[in-house]
Short mmCIF file of C-alpha atoms in Angstrom, two decimals:
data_model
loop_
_atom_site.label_atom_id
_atom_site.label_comp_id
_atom_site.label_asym_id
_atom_site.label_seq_id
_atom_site.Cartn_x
_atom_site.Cartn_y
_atom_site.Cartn_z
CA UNK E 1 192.74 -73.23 26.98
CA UNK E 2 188.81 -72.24 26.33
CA UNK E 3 187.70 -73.37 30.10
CA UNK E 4 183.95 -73.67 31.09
CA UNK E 5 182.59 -76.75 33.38
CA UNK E 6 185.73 -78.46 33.90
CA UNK E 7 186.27 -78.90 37.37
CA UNK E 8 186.53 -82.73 37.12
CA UNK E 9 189.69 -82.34 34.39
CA UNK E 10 190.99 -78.99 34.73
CA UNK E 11 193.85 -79.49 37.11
CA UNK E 12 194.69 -82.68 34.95
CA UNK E 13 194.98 -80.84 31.91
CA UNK E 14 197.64 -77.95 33.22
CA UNK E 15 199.39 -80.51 34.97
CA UNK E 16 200.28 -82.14 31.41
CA UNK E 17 201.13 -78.87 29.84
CA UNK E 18 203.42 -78.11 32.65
CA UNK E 19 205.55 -81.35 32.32
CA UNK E 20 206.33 -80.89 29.16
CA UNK E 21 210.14 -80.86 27.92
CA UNK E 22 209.76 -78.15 25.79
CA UNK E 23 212.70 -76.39 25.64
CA UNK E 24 211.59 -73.10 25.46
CA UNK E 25 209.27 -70.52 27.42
CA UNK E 26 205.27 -71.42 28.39
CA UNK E 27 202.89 -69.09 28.57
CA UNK E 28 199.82 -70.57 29.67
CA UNK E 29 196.35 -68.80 29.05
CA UNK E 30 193.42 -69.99 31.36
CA UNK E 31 190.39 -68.44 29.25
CA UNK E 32 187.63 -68.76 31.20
CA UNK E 33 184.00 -68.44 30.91
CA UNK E 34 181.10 -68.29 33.97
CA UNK E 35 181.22 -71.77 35.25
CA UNK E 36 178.70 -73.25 37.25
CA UNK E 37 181.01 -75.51 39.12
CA UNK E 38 184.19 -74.79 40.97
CA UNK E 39 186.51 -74.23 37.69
CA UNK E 40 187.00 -70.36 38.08
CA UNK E 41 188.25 -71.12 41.92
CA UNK E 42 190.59 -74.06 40.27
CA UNK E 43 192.16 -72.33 37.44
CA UNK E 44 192.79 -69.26 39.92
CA UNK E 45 194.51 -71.21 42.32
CA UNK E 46 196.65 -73.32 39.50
CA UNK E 47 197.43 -69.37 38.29
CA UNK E 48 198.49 -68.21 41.82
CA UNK E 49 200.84 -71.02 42.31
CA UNK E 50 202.78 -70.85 39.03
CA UNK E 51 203.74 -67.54 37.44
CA UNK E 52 203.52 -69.40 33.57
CA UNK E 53 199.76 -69.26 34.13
CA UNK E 54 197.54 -66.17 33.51
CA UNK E 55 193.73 -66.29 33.38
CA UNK E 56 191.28 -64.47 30.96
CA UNK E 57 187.87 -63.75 31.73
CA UNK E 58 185.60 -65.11 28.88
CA UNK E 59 182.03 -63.19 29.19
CA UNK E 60 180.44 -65.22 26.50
CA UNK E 61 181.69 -68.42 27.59
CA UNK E 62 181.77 -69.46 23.95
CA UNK E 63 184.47 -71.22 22.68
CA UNK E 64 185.69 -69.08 19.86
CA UNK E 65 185.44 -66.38 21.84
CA UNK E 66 188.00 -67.67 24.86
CA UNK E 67 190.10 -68.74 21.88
CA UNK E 68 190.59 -65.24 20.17
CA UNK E 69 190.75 -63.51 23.75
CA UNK E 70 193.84 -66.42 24.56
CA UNK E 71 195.82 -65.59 21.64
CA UNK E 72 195.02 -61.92 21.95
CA UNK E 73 197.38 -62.48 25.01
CA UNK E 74 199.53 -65.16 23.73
CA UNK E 75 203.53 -63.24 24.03
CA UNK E 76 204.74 -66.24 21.81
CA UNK E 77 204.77 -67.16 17.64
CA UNK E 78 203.89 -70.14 18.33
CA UNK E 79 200.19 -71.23 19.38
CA UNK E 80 199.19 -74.43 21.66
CA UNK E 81 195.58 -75.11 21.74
CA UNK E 82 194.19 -77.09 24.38
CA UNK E 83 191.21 -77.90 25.52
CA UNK E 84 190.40 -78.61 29.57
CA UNK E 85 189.28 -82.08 29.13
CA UNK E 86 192.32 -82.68 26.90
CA UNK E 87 195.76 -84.12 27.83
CA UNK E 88 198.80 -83.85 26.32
CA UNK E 89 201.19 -86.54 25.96
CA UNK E 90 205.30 -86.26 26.34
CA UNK E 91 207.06 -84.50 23.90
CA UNK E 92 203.64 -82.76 22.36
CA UNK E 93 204.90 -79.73 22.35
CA UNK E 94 208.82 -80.03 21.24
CA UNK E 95 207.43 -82.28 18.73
CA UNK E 96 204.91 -80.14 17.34
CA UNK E 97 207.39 -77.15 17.40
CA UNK E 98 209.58 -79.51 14.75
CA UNK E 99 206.90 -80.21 12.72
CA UNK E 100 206.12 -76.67 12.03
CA UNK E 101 209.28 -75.93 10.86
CA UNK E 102 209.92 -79.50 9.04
CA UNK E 103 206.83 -78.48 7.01
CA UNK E 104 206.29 -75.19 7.24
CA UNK E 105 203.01 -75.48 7.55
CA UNK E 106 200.64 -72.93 9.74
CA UNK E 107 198.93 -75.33 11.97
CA UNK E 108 199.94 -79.18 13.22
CA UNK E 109 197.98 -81.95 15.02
CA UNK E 110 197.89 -85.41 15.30
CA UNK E 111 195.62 -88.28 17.15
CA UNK E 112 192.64 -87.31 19.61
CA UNK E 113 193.53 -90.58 21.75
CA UNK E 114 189.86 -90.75 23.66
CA UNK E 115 190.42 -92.66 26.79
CA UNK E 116 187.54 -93.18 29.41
CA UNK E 117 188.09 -94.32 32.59
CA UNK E 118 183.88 -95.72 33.67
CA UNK E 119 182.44 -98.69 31.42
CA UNK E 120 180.18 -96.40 29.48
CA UNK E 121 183.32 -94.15 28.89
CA UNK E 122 185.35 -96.34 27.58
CA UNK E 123 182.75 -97.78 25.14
CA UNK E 124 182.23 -93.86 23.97
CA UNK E 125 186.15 -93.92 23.94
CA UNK E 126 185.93 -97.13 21.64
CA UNK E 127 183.50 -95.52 19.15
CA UNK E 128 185.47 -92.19 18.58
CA UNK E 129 187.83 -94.58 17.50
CA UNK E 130 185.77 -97.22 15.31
CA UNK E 131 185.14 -96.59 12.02
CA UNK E 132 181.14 -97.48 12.90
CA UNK E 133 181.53 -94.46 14.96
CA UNK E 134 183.39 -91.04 14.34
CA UNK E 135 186.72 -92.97 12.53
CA UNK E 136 186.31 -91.57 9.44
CA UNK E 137 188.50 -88.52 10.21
CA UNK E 138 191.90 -89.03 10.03
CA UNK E 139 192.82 -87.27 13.27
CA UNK E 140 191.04 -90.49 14.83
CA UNK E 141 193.00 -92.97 13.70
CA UNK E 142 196.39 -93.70 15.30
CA UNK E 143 197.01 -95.72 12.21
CA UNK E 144 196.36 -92.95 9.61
CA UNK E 145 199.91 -91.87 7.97
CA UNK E 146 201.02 -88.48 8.53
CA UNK E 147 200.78 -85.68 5.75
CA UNK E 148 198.63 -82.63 4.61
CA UNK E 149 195.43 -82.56 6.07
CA UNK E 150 191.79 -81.16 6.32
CA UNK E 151 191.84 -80.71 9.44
CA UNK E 152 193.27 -81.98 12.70
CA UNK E 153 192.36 -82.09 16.46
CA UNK E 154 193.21 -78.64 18.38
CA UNK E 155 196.29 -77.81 16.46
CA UNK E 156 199.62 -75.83 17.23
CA UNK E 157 199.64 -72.68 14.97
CA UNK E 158 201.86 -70.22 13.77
CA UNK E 159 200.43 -67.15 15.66
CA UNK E 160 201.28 -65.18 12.42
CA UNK E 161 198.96 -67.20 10.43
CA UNK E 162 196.60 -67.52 12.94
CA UNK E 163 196.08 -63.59 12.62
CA UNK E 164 196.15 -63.33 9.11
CA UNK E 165 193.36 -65.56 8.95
CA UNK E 166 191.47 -63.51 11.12
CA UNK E 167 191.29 -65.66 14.11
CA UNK E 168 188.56 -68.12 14.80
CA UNK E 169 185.45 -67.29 13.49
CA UNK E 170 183.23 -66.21 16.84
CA UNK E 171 179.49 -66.93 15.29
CA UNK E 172 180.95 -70.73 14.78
CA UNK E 173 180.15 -71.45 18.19
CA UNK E 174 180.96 -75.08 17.45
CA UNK E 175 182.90 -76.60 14.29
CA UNK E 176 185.16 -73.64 14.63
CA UNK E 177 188.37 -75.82 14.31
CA UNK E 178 187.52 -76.99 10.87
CA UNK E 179 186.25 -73.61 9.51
CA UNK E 180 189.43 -72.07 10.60
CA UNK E 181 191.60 -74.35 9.19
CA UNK E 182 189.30 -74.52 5.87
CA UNK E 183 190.08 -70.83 5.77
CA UNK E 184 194.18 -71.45 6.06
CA UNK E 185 193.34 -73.84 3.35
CA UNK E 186 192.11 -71.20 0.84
CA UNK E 187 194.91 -68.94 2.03
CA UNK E 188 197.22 -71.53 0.55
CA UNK E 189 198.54 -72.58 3.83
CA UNK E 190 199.17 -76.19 4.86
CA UNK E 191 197.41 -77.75 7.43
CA UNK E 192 200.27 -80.79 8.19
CA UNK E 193 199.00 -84.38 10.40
CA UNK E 194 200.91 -86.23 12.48
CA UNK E 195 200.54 -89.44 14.62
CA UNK E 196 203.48 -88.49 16.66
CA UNK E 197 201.42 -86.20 18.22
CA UNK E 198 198.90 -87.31 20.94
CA UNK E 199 196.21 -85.71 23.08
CA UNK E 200 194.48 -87.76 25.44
CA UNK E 201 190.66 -86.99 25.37
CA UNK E 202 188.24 -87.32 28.55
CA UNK E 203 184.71 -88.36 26.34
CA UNK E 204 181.09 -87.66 27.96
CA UNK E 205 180.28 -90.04 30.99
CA UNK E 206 176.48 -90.17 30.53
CA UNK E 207 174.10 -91.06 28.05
CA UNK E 208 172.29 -87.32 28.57
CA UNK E 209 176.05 -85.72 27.66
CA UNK E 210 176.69 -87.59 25.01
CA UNK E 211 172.97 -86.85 22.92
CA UNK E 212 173.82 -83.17 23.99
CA UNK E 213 177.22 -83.07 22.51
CA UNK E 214 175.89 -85.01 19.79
CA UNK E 215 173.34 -83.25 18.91
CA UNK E 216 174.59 -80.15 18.53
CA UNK E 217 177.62 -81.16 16.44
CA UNK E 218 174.93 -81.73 13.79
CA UNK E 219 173.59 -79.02 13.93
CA UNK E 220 176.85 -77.19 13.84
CA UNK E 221 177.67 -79.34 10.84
CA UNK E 222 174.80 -78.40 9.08
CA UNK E 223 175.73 -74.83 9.23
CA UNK E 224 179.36 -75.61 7.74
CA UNK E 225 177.46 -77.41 4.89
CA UNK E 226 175.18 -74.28 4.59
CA UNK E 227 178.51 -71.98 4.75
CA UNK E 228 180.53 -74.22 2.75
CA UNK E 229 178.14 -76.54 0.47
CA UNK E 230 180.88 -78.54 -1.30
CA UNK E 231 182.16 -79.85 2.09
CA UNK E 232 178.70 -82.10 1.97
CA UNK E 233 180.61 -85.30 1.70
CA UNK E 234 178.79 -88.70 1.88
CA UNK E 235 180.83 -88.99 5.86
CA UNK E 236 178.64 -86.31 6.98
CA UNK E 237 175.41 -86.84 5.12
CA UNK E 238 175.59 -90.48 6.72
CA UNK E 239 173.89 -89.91 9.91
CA UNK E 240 171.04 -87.66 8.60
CA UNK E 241 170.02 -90.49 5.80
CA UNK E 242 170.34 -92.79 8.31
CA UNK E 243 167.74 -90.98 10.53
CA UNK E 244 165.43 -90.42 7.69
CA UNK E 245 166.12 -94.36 6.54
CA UNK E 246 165.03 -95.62 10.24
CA UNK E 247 162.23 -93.56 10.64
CA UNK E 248 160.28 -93.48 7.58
CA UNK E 249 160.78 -97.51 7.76
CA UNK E 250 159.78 -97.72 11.13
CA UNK E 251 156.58 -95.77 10.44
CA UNK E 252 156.07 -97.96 7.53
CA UNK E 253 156.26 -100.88 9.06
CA UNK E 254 154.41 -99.68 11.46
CA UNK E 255 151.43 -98.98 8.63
CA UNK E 256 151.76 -102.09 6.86
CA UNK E 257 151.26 -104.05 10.24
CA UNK E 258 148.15 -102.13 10.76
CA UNK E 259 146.95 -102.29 7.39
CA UNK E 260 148.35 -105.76 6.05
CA UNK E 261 150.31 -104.44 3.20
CA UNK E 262 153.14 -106.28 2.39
CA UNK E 263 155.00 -103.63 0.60
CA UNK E 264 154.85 -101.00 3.30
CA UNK E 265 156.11 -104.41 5.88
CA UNK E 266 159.65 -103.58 3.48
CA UNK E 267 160.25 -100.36 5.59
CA UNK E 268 160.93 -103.03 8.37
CA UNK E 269 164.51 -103.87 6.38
CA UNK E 270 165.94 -100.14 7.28
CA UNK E 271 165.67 -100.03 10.96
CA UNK E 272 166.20 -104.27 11.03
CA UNK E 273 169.56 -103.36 8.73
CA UNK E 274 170.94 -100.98 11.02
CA UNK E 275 170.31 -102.70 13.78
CA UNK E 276 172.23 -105.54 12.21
CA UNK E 277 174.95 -103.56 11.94
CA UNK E 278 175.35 -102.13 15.20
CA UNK E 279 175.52 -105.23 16.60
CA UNK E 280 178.26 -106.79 13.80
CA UNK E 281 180.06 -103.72 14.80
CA UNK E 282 179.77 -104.65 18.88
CA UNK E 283 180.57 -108.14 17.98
CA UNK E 284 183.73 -107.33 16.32
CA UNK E 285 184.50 -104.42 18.87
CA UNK E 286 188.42 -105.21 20.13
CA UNK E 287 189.63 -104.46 23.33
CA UNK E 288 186.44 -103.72 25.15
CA UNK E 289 185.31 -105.20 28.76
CA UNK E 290 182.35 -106.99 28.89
CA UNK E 291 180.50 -104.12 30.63
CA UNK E 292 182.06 -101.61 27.90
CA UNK E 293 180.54 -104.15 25.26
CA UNK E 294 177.49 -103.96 26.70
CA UNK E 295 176.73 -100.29 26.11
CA UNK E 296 178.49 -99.83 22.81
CA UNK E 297 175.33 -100.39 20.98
CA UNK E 298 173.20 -97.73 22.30
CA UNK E 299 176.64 -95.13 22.54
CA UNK E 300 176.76 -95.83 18.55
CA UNK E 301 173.12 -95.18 18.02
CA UNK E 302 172.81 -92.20 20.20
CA UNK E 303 175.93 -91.12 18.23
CA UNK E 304 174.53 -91.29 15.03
CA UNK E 305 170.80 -90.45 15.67
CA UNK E 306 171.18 -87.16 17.51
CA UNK E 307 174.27 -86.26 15.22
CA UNK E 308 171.56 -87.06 12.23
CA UNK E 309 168.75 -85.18 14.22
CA UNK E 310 170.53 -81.82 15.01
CA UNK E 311 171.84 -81.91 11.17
CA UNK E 312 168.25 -82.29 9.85
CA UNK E 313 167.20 -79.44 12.77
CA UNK E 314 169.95 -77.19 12.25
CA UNK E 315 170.57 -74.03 13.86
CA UNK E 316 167.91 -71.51 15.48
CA UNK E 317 169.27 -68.24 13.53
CA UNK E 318 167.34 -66.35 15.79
CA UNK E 319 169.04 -67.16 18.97
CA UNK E 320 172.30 -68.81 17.32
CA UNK E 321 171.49 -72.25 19.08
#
């Protein structure tokens, strides 16, 4: 588990992975990075009160990083990642243990079941799921059939593969998941989905969060693009167009107001249009409270707008941000 800031979900988290029915012996790795928040103290009393837990000190308190220095201590073959705002469902890890040898593939995952518990969660919840927002993935989709895939949410990898591979690549500070198991891809190694297999996700519970998170990811994405250019599918060029479509229309509306030009009054069709859509997508949102409804429409655009800014920003190479 790559730990930093998790003090409202940590103890949640372990508590899953301990009542599993896994047959077999846990080993659970706490890697942890410097926290600003009370996680260190949690995930060092969780360790002192059950001998399966051991926790790694993380310096960098980058993800990649906690994830190389948890399987450099893993005793197992087999490889559970999980993340502290992640929980897993019954039978996650039998079942996943079964799939690997079903398939032999190097690395199974199924559905990352976002579940919020506050209005605004729940509506961030709703659009990880929705097609409108991040559904395009098949790891999203409790509906999408199980069989080779791309990628898929954490994963539980054969530790041989894992190491053959070379571990998780520690400059991808985000986006690491995909480039890893792009690189079992190449190695001719399957990369197997399943909808059997469930992790509960805790999404961002404010607005602020959310951009953050958001934000990044482009940017992260961009540098997979830049790393990998023939990965630039129309899913992940859709957010940065749609920044550049809004924009330029807005400012061209904008002009043809001042100026009374009719054609540059056009450019009011782009951010009109996706507004149109957001709301068709709200409309036809199932499920949702009222109060949930309420804020889908700015979690979708703050979704796709910083996503679409920090791809069109991309990364800082001089400080890796």
């Amino acid at each position: 588990m790559p730990i930093l800031n998790e003090e409202r979900h940590l103890a949640a988290a372990v508590r899953r992975i301990l009542a599993q029915d896994y047959p077999g012996d846990l080993q659970v790795i706490l890697s942890v990075g410097p926290c600003t928040d009370r996680t260190e103290q949690i995930a060092t009393d969780l360790a002192s009160a059950d001998h399966r837990l051991q926790v790694v000190e993380n310096p960098t308190g980058k993800t990649p990083s906690a994830l190389n220095l948890g399987i450099a201590a893993a005793k197992y073959e087999i490889v559970v990642r999980v993340d502290g705002h992640g929980e897993l469902t019954d039978g996650y890890i039998k079942r996943a243990v079964e799939l690997l040898d079903e398939t032999g593939a190097a690395n199974v995952g199924g559905v990352m079941d976002a579940q919020g518990n506050s209005a605004f969660e729940e509506a961030v919840a709703y659009a990880y799921t929705s097609r409108l927002g991040l559904g395009g993935s098949k790891f999203h989709l409790e509906e999408s059939p199980a069989g080779p895939a791309e990628t898929v949410y954490l994963g539980v990898f054969r530790k041989q593969a894992l190491q053959e591979a070379g571990g998780y690549d520690e400059t991808m500070f985000r986006a690491q998941d995909w480039e890893l198991n792009h690189r079992l891809l190449q190695r001719g190694e399957l990369i197997w989905f399943s909808p059997e297999l469930k992790v509960t996700y805790r999404p961002r519970s404010t607005f602020k969060a959310l951009a953050s998170q958001f934000f990044l990811t482009g940017k992260w994405r961009r540098e997979v693009v830049r790393r990998y250019p023939e990965t630039a599918g129309l899913r992940y060029l859709a957010p940065p167009v749609t920044v550049v479509g809004v924009g330029v229309g807005t400012a061209g509306g904008l002009l043809g107001l001042l100026a009374d030009k009719l054609i540059l009054k056009i450019g009011w069709l782009a951010p009109v249009g996706y507004a149109l859509l957001i709301m068709a997508g709200t409309a036809t949102a199932k499920g949702l409270s009222p109060q949930a409804r309420a804020r889908l429409p700015l979690v979708l655009i703050v979704m796709h707008l910083c996503w679409g800014a920090g791809f069109l920003v991309g990364l800082d190479h001089r400080n890796r941000r």
